[in-house]
XYZ file of C-alpha atoms in Angstrom:
637
model
C 49.438 35.905 31.423
C 48.532 34.602 27.546
C 47.274 37.744 26.469
C 49.665 39.561 28.610
C 52.771 38.192 26.810
C 51.027 38.683 23.285
C 50.178 42.499 24.075
C 53.869 42.875 24.941
C 55.174 40.565 21.731
C 52.622 42.975 19.530
C 54.400 46.204 20.514
C 57.447 45.529 18.623
C 57.296 44.935 14.463
C 59.013 41.447 14.641
C 56.718 40.399 17.246
C 53.754 41.416 15.300
C 54.664 39.747 12.639
C 55.156 36.423 14.461
C 51.785 37.078 15.214
C 50.433 37.695 12.463
C 52.008 34.271 11.183
C 50.641 32.377 13.834
C 47.275 33.697 13.310
C 47.202 32.749 9.906
C 48.293 29.839 10.227
C 45.176 29.749 12.794
C 42.781 30.709 10.523
C 43.360 29.050 7.876
C 43.347 25.612 9.742
C 39.870 26.412 11.059
C 38.728 27.183 7.602
C 40.332 23.740 6.438
C 38.382 21.928 9.764
C 35.441 23.099 10.133
C 34.831 26.894 10.076
C 35.146 26.898 5.638
C 31.852 25.723 5.481
C 30.629 29.151 6.974
C 31.941 30.182 3.946
C 30.805 27.701 1.651
C 27.187 28.469 2.980
C 26.311 25.468 4.902
C 27.090 23.821 8.567
C 28.933 20.169 8.311
C 25.394 18.755 9.365
C 23.065 21.030 7.463
C 21.018 19.360 4.466
C 19.333 22.292 3.789
C 19.178 26.166 4.593
C 16.260 28.703 4.039
C 16.553 31.839 4.864
C 19.014 32.277 7.673
C 17.486 29.131 9.174
C 19.376 25.380 8.675
C 17.341 22.303 8.405
C 20.094 19.409 10.216
C 20.799 15.958 9.200
C 19.888 14.525 12.590
C 16.457 16.532 11.754
C 15.543 14.690 8.041
C 17.054 11.900 9.144
C 14.854 11.217 12.064
C 11.688 12.636 10.037
C 12.714 10.330 6.885
C 12.559 7.433 9.564
C 9.692 8.189 11.650
C 7.319 8.839 7.965
C 9.112 5.496 7.256
C 7.498 3.181 10.222
C 4.388 5.309 9.704
C 4.169 3.837 6.119
C 5.334 0.507 6.949
C 2.421 0.268 9.299
C -0.344 1.220 6.958
C 1.196 -1.043 4.215
C 1.516 -3.622 6.999
C 4.728 -4.837 5.234
C 8.032 -4.369 5.632
C 9.077 -0.718 3.487
C 12.462 -0.451 3.164
C 14.419 3.171 2.763
C 15.324 2.122 -0.955
C 11.446 1.321 -1.242
C 10.663 4.680 0.555
C 13.419 6.686 -1.796
C 11.563 4.968 -4.922
C 8.004 6.346 -3.638
C 9.500 9.719 -3.377
C 9.519 9.594 0.393
C 12.816 11.024 1.390
C 11.891 14.149 -0.942
C 8.523 14.655 0.917
C 10.387 14.786 4.015
C 12.445 17.794 3.105
C 10.002 19.063 1.049
C 7.576 19.448 4.789
C 10.365 21.039 6.572
C 11.194 23.425 4.305
C 7.841 24.382 4.104
C 7.764 24.883 7.833
C 11.180 26.428 8.034
C 9.350 28.946 5.787
C 6.386 29.376 7.863
C 8.127 29.500 11.239
C 10.528 32.437 9.777
C 7.571 34.429 8.547
C 5.933 33.869 11.808
C 8.697 35.374 13.457
C 8.839 38.157 11.026
C 5.758 39.489 11.785
C 6.203 38.937 15.580
C 3.753 36.450 15.968
C 3.421 34.450 19.185
C 1.432 31.913 21.003
C 0.498 31.731 24.547
C 1.248 29.982 27.594
C -1.811 29.750 28.519
C -2.902 28.402 24.950
C -0.313 25.840 25.122
C -1.461 24.912 28.323
C -5.475 24.639 27.505
C -4.056 22.662 24.514
C -2.807 20.170 26.522
C -5.389 19.859 29.100
C -7.983 19.720 27.050
C -6.247 16.630 24.472
C -8.276 13.293 24.925
C -5.440 11.805 24.680
C -3.950 12.856 27.846
C -7.172 12.107 29.994
C -7.292 9.114 32.516
C -10.125 7.108 32.535
C -12.202 9.682 34.830
C -12.215 11.978 32.106
C -9.435 14.405 33.884
C -5.907 15.412 32.905
C -3.098 13.116 33.991
C 0.150 14.297 33.770
C 1.775 10.786 34.415
C -0.209 9.529 31.226
C 1.367 12.699 29.578
C 4.697 12.466 30.608
C 4.052 8.194 29.645
C 2.710 9.906 25.753
C 5.289 11.963 25.461
C 8.726 9.589 26.155
C 6.678 6.858 24.313
C 7.219 9.028 21.573
C 10.687 10.459 22.047
C 9.815 13.935 23.309
C 10.725 16.197 26.242
C 8.099 18.179 28.000
C 10.329 21.457 26.734
C 10.080 19.922 23.073
C 6.112 18.895 23.217
C 5.257 22.537 23.892
C 8.123 23.974 21.449
C 6.392 22.065 18.945
C 3.320 22.642 19.818
C 3.852 26.320 19.613
C 5.227 26.260 16.263
C 2.458 23.908 14.809
C -0.230 26.954 16.100
C 1.678 30.090 14.660
C 1.700 27.662 11.562
C -1.611 27.573 11.830
C -2.464 30.804 12.211
C -0.405 31.892 9.072
C -2.009 30.198 6.871
C -5.471 31.329 7.814
C -4.585 34.492 7.810
C -3.574 33.887 4.430
C -6.042 31.770 3.154
C -8.883 33.281 4.679
C -12.840 31.931 4.625
C -11.892 31.091 0.827
C -15.332 29.481 -0.611
C -15.122 27.531 -4.096
C -16.534 29.153 -6.762
C -20.053 28.620 -7.688
C -18.738 28.219 -11.764
C -16.262 25.514 -9.978
C -18.928 23.295 -7.819
C -20.799 22.989 -11.192
C -18.212 22.111 -13.237
C -17.129 19.452 -10.303
C -20.424 18.688 -10.104
C -21.013 17.310 -14.016
C -17.987 15.734 -13.855
C -19.108 13.050 -11.071
C -23.169 12.979 -11.831
C -23.051 13.934 -15.834
C -24.563 10.486 -17.597
C -24.402 8.773 -21.212
C -26.475 6.486 -23.010
C -24.428 5.038 -26.164
C -24.935 2.516 -28.785
C -22.222 0.784 -29.016
C -20.584 -2.635 -31.645
C -17.553 -4.598 -30.684
C -14.985 -4.679 -33.658
C -12.782 -8.380 -33.228
C -9.221 -8.239 -34.622
C -10.925 -10.710 -37.574
C -12.971 -7.856 -38.920
C -9.591 -6.617 -39.963
C -10.008 -9.701 -42.624
C -7.606 -12.092 -44.197
C -3.809 -10.833 -43.724
C -1.341 -12.238 -46.443
C 2.054 -13.785 -44.941
C 4.484 -10.641 -44.574
C 7.588 -11.106 -47.379
C 11.207 -11.219 -45.344
C 11.711 -7.230 -46.588
C 8.581 -6.005 -45.364
C 9.955 -7.930 -42.161
C 13.528 -6.507 -42.070
C 11.894 -2.658 -42.848
C 9.880 -3.285 -39.822
C 12.758 -4.507 -37.637
C 15.182 -2.218 -38.598
C 12.248 0.955 -38.009
C 12.114 -0.717 -34.808
C 15.008 -1.994 -33.208
C 15.004 -0.446 -29.592
C 11.277 -2.639 -29.399
C 13.148 -5.695 -29.883
C 16.281 -4.964 -27.249
C 17.440 -7.621 -25.024
C 16.756 -6.086 -21.730
C 19.156 -6.565 -18.905
C 19.030 -9.702 -17.289
C 21.080 -11.106 -13.883
C 21.694 -14.636 -12.473
C 21.799 -14.837 -8.488
C 21.999 -16.808 -5.374
C 19.367 -16.879 -3.207
C 19.458 -17.921 0.711
C 16.230 -17.809 2.266
C 16.480 -18.227 6.162
C 13.061 -18.546 7.777
C 11.552 -21.048 10.555
C 9.991 -22.907 7.242
C 13.755 -23.063 5.854
C 15.159 -24.461 9.708
C 12.601 -26.489 10.420
C 13.715 -30.508 11.118
C 10.601 -32.342 11.214
C 12.368 -35.591 11.609
C 13.560 -34.440 15.126
C 9.423 -34.067 16.407
C 8.566 -36.819 18.181
C 5.164 -38.605 18.147
C 4.320 -36.940 21.438
C 5.261 -33.493 20.720
C 3.337 -33.620 17.775
C 0.154 -34.922 20.147
C 0.368 -32.252 22.573
C 0.203 -30.040 19.215
C -2.493 -31.958 17.457
C -4.324 -31.343 21.266
C -3.801 -28.075 21.452
C -5.918 -26.939 18.367
C -8.297 -30.012 17.722
C -10.780 -28.426 18.868
C -10.743 -24.796 17.117
C -9.075 -26.391 13.597
C -10.122 -30.148 13.159
C -13.186 -30.626 15.009
C -16.922 -29.904 13.500
C -18.980 -28.891 15.743
C -22.241 -30.900 16.134
C -25.107 -28.952 14.326
C -29.082 -29.848 14.979
C -31.988 -27.779 12.942
C -34.555 -27.041 14.948
C -38.332 -26.662 15.223
C -40.452 -24.559 17.659
C -44.422 -23.787 18.146
C -44.830 -20.957 20.619
C -48.050 -20.464 23.085
C -49.055 -17.804 24.830
C -49.026 -19.682 28.647
C -47.647 -22.952 29.877
C -51.328 -24.592 29.934
C -51.562 -24.443 26.465
C -48.002 -25.639 25.646
C -48.758 -28.364 27.864
C -51.914 -29.282 26.161
C -50.505 -29.354 22.956
C -47.628 -31.393 24.207
C -50.454 -34.217 25.829
C -52.284 -34.240 21.966
C -48.651 -35.385 20.393
C -48.448 -38.013 22.889
C -52.099 -38.735 21.773
C -51.268 -39.550 18.343
C -51.432 -35.676 16.961
C -48.451 -34.788 14.907
C -45.559 -31.641 15.640
C -47.362 -30.359 12.332
C -50.756 -30.324 12.666
C -50.514 -28.422 16.012
C -48.273 -26.056 14.217
C -51.039 -25.606 11.938
C -53.815 -25.230 14.605
C -51.582 -22.679 15.913
C -51.699 -20.812 12.437
C -47.900 -21.013 12.087
C -46.444 -21.475 8.523
C -44.492 -24.027 7.434
C -41.858 -21.526 6.118
C -42.030 -19.927 10.053
C -41.650 -23.009 11.716
C -38.013 -24.186 11.603
C -35.647 -21.855 13.352
C -32.323 -23.130 11.646
C -29.523 -25.016 11.872
C -27.350 -24.446 14.808
C -24.085 -25.311 16.549
C -24.607 -25.441 20.692
C -22.818 -22.137 20.887
C -25.102 -20.307 18.540
C -28.556 -20.813 20.584
C -28.415 -18.442 22.869
C -31.310 -18.488 24.716
C -29.901 -20.882 27.622
C -32.931 -23.166 28.143
C -33.858 -23.553 24.464
C -30.319 -24.822 23.765
C -30.079 -27.409 26.549
C -33.464 -28.692 25.426
C -32.708 -28.815 21.799
C -29.254 -30.217 22.550
C -30.916 -33.249 25.036
C -33.605 -34.043 22.492
C -32.824 -37.348 19.831
C -33.731 -36.605 16.195
C -37.484 -36.071 15.486
C -38.495 -36.211 18.911
C -40.492 -33.118 20.377
C -39.654 -31.537 24.007
C -41.366 -30.911 27.290
C -42.977 -27.366 27.365
C -39.482 -25.005 27.420
C -40.145 -21.636 29.395
C -37.577 -19.380 26.634
C -37.244 -15.895 26.863
C -40.275 -15.252 24.759
C -42.508 -17.609 26.482
C -43.618 -21.284 26.595
C -42.639 -23.535 23.522
C -42.509 -26.680 21.846
C -39.183 -27.875 20.338
C -38.326 -30.857 18.087
C -35.066 -31.916 15.953
C -35.533 -32.691 12.687
C -31.855 -32.562 11.010
C -28.917 -34.531 13.517
C -25.513 -33.643 12.068
C -22.757 -35.216 15.193
C -19.398 -33.479 16.415
C -16.878 -34.677 13.550
C -12.688 -34.950 14.799
C -9.920 -35.403 12.244
C -7.754 -38.174 14.021
C -4.358 -37.510 14.749
C -3.297 -39.643 11.837
C -4.546 -37.925 9.549
C -2.966 -35.149 10.664
C 0.647 -35.638 12.155
C 2.700 -34.668 8.993
C 0.916 -31.447 9.627
C 1.206 -31.371 12.741
C 5.300 -32.340 13.216
C 5.843 -29.343 10.636
C 3.732 -26.701 12.826
C 6.114 -28.046 15.783
C 9.336 -28.144 13.738
C 8.473 -24.448 12.391
C 8.000 -23.146 16.157
C 10.863 -24.549 17.681
C 13.340 -22.685 14.771
C 11.536 -20.156 14.860
C 13.708 -18.874 18.194
C 16.739 -19.627 16.369
C 16.567 -17.350 13.735
C 18.701 -14.607 15.121
C 20.725 -16.786 15.999
C 21.632 -18.466 12.852
C 21.367 -14.960 11.398
C 24.365 -13.339 13.291
C 26.647 -17.138 12.991
C 25.718 -16.409 8.566
C 26.842 -12.840 9.196
C 29.905 -13.954 10.655
C 30.093 -16.257 7.522
C 29.672 -13.364 5.113
C 32.193 -11.613 7.025
C 35.204 -14.126 5.952
C 33.945 -14.149 2.526
C 32.081 -17.139 2.008
C 30.080 -17.307 -1.178
C 26.156 -18.348 -0.463
C 26.952 -22.137 -1.666
C 29.518 -22.881 0.805
C 27.648 -21.553 3.596
C 23.963 -22.775 2.381
C 25.700 -26.475 2.467
C 26.903 -25.837 5.762
C 23.807 -24.658 7.418
C 22.089 -27.139 5.506
C 19.734 -24.523 4.268
C 18.630 -24.725 0.026
C 20.319 -22.386 -1.826
C 17.899 -21.224 -5.183
C 19.465 -20.127 -8.577
C 17.775 -16.802 -10.496
C 17.884 -15.851 -13.980
C 18.997 -15.007 -16.217
C 15.780 -12.798 -15.462
C 15.121 -9.059 -16.234
C 13.372 -6.955 -13.685
C 9.952 -8.551 -14.083
C 11.292 -11.785 -13.474
C 10.903 -12.857 -17.231
C 13.059 -15.664 -18.306
C 14.498 -15.869 -21.398
C 11.932 -18.989 -22.270
C 9.481 -16.531 -21.827
C 8.578 -17.796 -18.925
C 8.045 -15.954 -14.968
C 10.379 -17.124 -12.179
C 8.290 -17.546 -9.687
C 8.207 -14.919 -6.077
C 11.283 -14.044 -4.650
C 11.300 -14.370 -0.907
C 11.339 -10.735 0.054
C 9.038 -9.856 -2.833
C 10.029 -6.576 -4.542
C 12.682 -5.925 -2.072
C 14.789 -8.740 -2.952
C 14.450 -8.057 -6.954
C 15.280 -4.289 -6.581
C 18.622 -5.445 -4.204
C 19.880 -8.020 -7.012
C 19.506 -5.207 -9.455
C 21.280 -2.231 -8.075
C 24.173 -4.621 -6.618
C 27.116 -5.737 -9.091
C 28.532 -9.054 -8.974
C 31.437 -10.428 -6.157
C 29.649 -7.391 -3.793
C 28.692 -8.424 0.150
C 25.291 -7.498 0.104
C 23.342 -6.559 3.855
C 20.524 -9.181 4.107
C 17.116 -8.491 3.559
C 14.626 -8.362 6.433
C 11.159 -10.114 5.961
C 7.921 -8.707 7.040
C 6.912 -9.590 10.359
C 10.432 -10.463 11.211
C 9.749 -13.819 9.761
C 13.117 -14.100 8.523
C 16.350 -12.737 5.996
C 17.161 -13.485 2.653
C 21.273 -13.043 1.773
C 21.523 -12.638 -2.475
C 24.431 -12.643 -4.482
C 24.844 -11.264 -7.939
C 26.670 -13.850 -9.958
C 26.392 -12.609 -13.714
C 25.008 -9.508 -15.405
C 23.825 -9.772 -19.239
C 23.791 -6.503 -20.040
C 20.930 -5.602 -21.944
C 22.101 -5.590 -26.300
C 20.084 -5.069 -29.497
C 19.790 -8.179 -31.078
C 19.537 -8.881 -34.610
C 16.738 -9.973 -36.935
C 17.205 -13.496 -36.706
C 17.182 -13.906 -33.325
C 14.001 -11.780 -32.903
C 12.076 -12.655 -36.346
C 9.526 -14.474 -34.489
C 8.269 -11.403 -32.477
C 8.962 -8.873 -35.241
C 6.888 -11.079 -37.164
C 4.425 -11.533 -34.384
C 4.256 -8.095 -33.620
C 3.980 -6.776 -37.797
C 0.670 -9.002 -37.845
C -0.634 -7.354 -34.445
C 0.667 -3.984 -35.788
C -1.101 -4.533 -39.094
C -4.120 -5.793 -37.628
C -4.721 -2.411 -35.869
C -4.097 -0.191 -38.955
C -7.262 -1.962 -41.048
C -9.673 -2.054 -38.079
C -8.882 1.983 -37.205
C -9.524 2.625 -41.326
C -12.600 0.319 -41.584
C -14.020 1.883 -37.893
C -13.177 5.196 -39.356
C -14.996 4.607 -42.502
C -18.018 3.541 -40.218
C -17.631 6.476 -38.122
C -17.446 8.851 -41.216
C -21.306 7.181 -42.765
C -22.923 7.783 -38.845
C -21.569 11.310 -38.695
C -23.164 11.843 -42.609
C -26.308 10.876 -40.662
C -27.203 7.153 -41.469
C -28.540 5.275 -38.731
C -26.477 3.195 -36.355
C -28.597 0.269 -36.679
C -28.054 0.407 -40.469
C -24.850 0.841 -40.413
C -23.704 -2.001 -37.803
C -26.115 -4.562 -39.963
C -24.319 -3.667 -43.195
C -20.789 -4.754 -41.690
C -22.697 -7.881 -39.718
C -21.860 -6.336 -36.429
C -24.381 -6.485 -33.266
C -25.643 -3.469 -31.486
C -25.424 -3.279 -27.678
C -26.214 -0.567 -25.467
C -24.723 0.953 -22.959
C -26.934 2.951 -21.048
C -26.652 5.428 -17.492
C -23.338 5.124 -17.964
C -20.948 7.541 -15.465
C -17.489 9.129 -16.386
C -15.799 6.561 -13.373
C -17.938 3.664 -14.074
C -15.336 0.456 -14.045
C -16.788 -2.122 -15.834
C -14.908 -5.441 -17.534
C -16.762 -4.769 -20.636
C -16.069 -1.408 -21.519
C -12.143 -0.199 -20.578
C -11.263 2.928 -19.174
C -9.650 3.976 -22.187
C -13.317 3.241 -24.027
C -15.006 5.671 -21.287
C -13.024 8.284 -21.033
C -13.587 8.587 -25.233
C -16.906 8.265 -25.289
C -17.050 11.047 -22.672
C -14.952 12.949 -24.372
C -17.477 12.855 -27.673
C -20.226 15.188 -28.410
C -23.329 14.244 -28.170
C -24.732 12.890 -31.453
C -21.156 12.229 -32.703
C -19.581 8.561 -32.766
C -15.871 7.478 -33.128
C -13.769 4.196 -32.091
C -11.267 2.823 -29.269
C -8.782 0.125 -29.132
C -9.308 -2.382 -26.539
C -6.853 -5.043 -25.234
C -8.179 -8.149 -27.221
C -6.810 -6.118 -30.302
C -10.404 -5.328 -31.881
C -11.966 -1.610 -31.700
C -15.123 -0.538 -29.954
C -17.412 1.854 -32.311
C -20.049 4.094 -30.312
C -22.317 6.618 -30.286
C -22.937 8.395 -28.142
C -27.094 8.939 -28.211
C -26.939 11.484 -24.702
C -25.759 13.040 -22.081
C -27.894 14.022 -19.177
C -26.892 15.936 -16.065
C -28.851 16.206 -13.031
C -29.666 19.928 -11.852
C -26.787 21.402 -9.358
C -29.102 21.804 -5.854
C -26.445 23.906 -3.973
C -28.698 23.302 -0.364
C -28.395 18.990 -0.381
C -26.045 17.443 2.104
C -24.284 16.126 -1.003
C -23.511 19.594 -2.463
C -22.337 20.588 0.773
C -19.755 18.210 1.308
C -18.567 18.635 -1.956
C -18.102 22.718 -1.947
C -16.181 22.280 1.423
C -14.128 19.732 -0.100
C -13.055 21.851 -2.890
C -12.965 25.077 -1.079
C -9.980 22.596 1.500
C -8.121 21.454 -2.274
C -8.565 25.799 -3.285
C -7.066 26.315 0.113
C -4.514 23.989 0.066
C -3.317 25.698 -3.682
C -3.304 29.248 -2.452
C -1.453 28.368 0.830
C 1.078 26.588 -1.737
C 1.234 29.722 -3.911
C 2.123 31.787 -1.011
C 4.964 29.119 0.823
C 6.611 29.152 -2.736
C 6.619 33.010 -2.949
C 8.316 32.785 0.831
C 10.859 30.723 0.050
C 11.873 32.839 -3.205
C 12.315 35.249 -1.059
C 13.905 34.176 1.819
C 16.344 31.261 -0.153
C 16.626 27.718 -0.509
C 19.341 25.972 -0.912
C 19.768 22.356 -0.619
C 23.176 20.218 0.074
C 22.602 16.814 -2.281
C 25.123 15.011 -0.545
C 23.982 15.720 2.950
C 20.437 15.143 2.225
C 21.568 11.477 0.821
C 23.550 10.990 3.808
C 20.250 11.564 6.148
C 18.132 9.149 4.136
C 20.475 6.291 3.394
C 21.070 7.645 -0.335
C 24.754 7.372 -0.988
C 25.753 4.153 -2.311
C 29.866 5.233 -1.695
């Protein structure tokens, strides 16, 4: 009826005008409320457009959250979204999704497909989907898919796309082999060894440095003002909710503490009895019995051992607890003996033996009284752990009511910690360092991102151990410090620079003498320096007395030449490269084959990356930064 009415109205000029106006308003409304995104190049939930395909906001959010969880499992500590973004994980996720979209569109453009039989065989042959008998299990297949958030259709679709991407990658890369010249270069970098003669120039080698004048210090300060700026510092209150902070040891009765003591006494407070056991083995039980009879008649155990040609070092089995003796017969016999006594013949797993216990340390148990306070603390902490969620919710209610942390801490009888003023490295104005904060880096980063008066979200501690709230009370902005404020620092830095300059000049003089042909030992002796040798030095060697910057310079200096490098204590190391040797490259060794495969894989990745980059340029990639920040939690608004 409506369409009939519209057709009749459209037969007159006035009707056409009315319809034009109405549809004009309708189109304008769509342009404002959503359809306009088509003309802007993005859908409302689109993070990126790759060619004609879009990468959705939820797709990016899910991928980012999965990667954050995986990183948390790998690092075995809580990784917050903020920390993940600081590591660049959000950009890595987006880059991966763009690459997958590029390869998917390339596969469609090439009309590539994966048969149902290929997918079916892939699933049936996957060990993860097999039961205990080694056969494919439909129940296990469905269970694993549900556990990982997949439907069967979604899993099949993902596997089909993955196979196509692999086929495109193999098609682009092919059988890429690493060039022999590149292999030889890699072999040289890994296996070259250098022999070096060196001396150490201590800071004292710079000689006596006279005190600087006021004018020198001011000039030094004026040229380096930025180096003496006071960093931004912040003052904050912290409230940590943990089982330890909630624990009330006074509420733990002695009976409860004793019960906990009995639970853990055997594992933690009991030192098991140990015995030092000696053994003489015999070929037959009769010979063992005869030896036992001689010992009863007055012959010593050691004499019997000597007659059996048992060396004194082989006579003692060792010192063991009861559970450490694996042979049951030996265990029972040895732990039934008195110290110094000899056993009757024992049928061990290796034949008849006589045993003697030469030392016995009885079992020792720490009494309850010595660990009572520890047990009370453990019981109180275990009880408090179950209350963390409840207290957290109550504190959040108080935060929602705009109560400051100081009042909340007092109400819940929790310690309030004042921090600061400190910089981002927890350095205080007095030169000391603030003790570590609960929550570690996440808490520090939160404090330096927040502002005074902001109600910050609580930081969850690793392994669900509790929560940390923080309020920034004051921000001391970074500022330029006057000369008088930092005069002592300026003088220290001036002296350090002066020492470094003098040492560098003296080292340069010594290098020039060496390069002119003087012997290293003669040059070192003239300067009163002690010669050291470092032979067989590898490029990747980590030596405490040879910092990495020195090793790098050694391998950057031609054989027969000399150079010097600074070290952390303010001194320098002067060296001469005596020899540089590289073993011949044998391509048939297992090591060479492994390196060749690794190198070929790296070359293949580079080739594929270049191909993907070219395809991105051909298809066109546009990123909606606002949607991207929404997807990864980067919006601060």
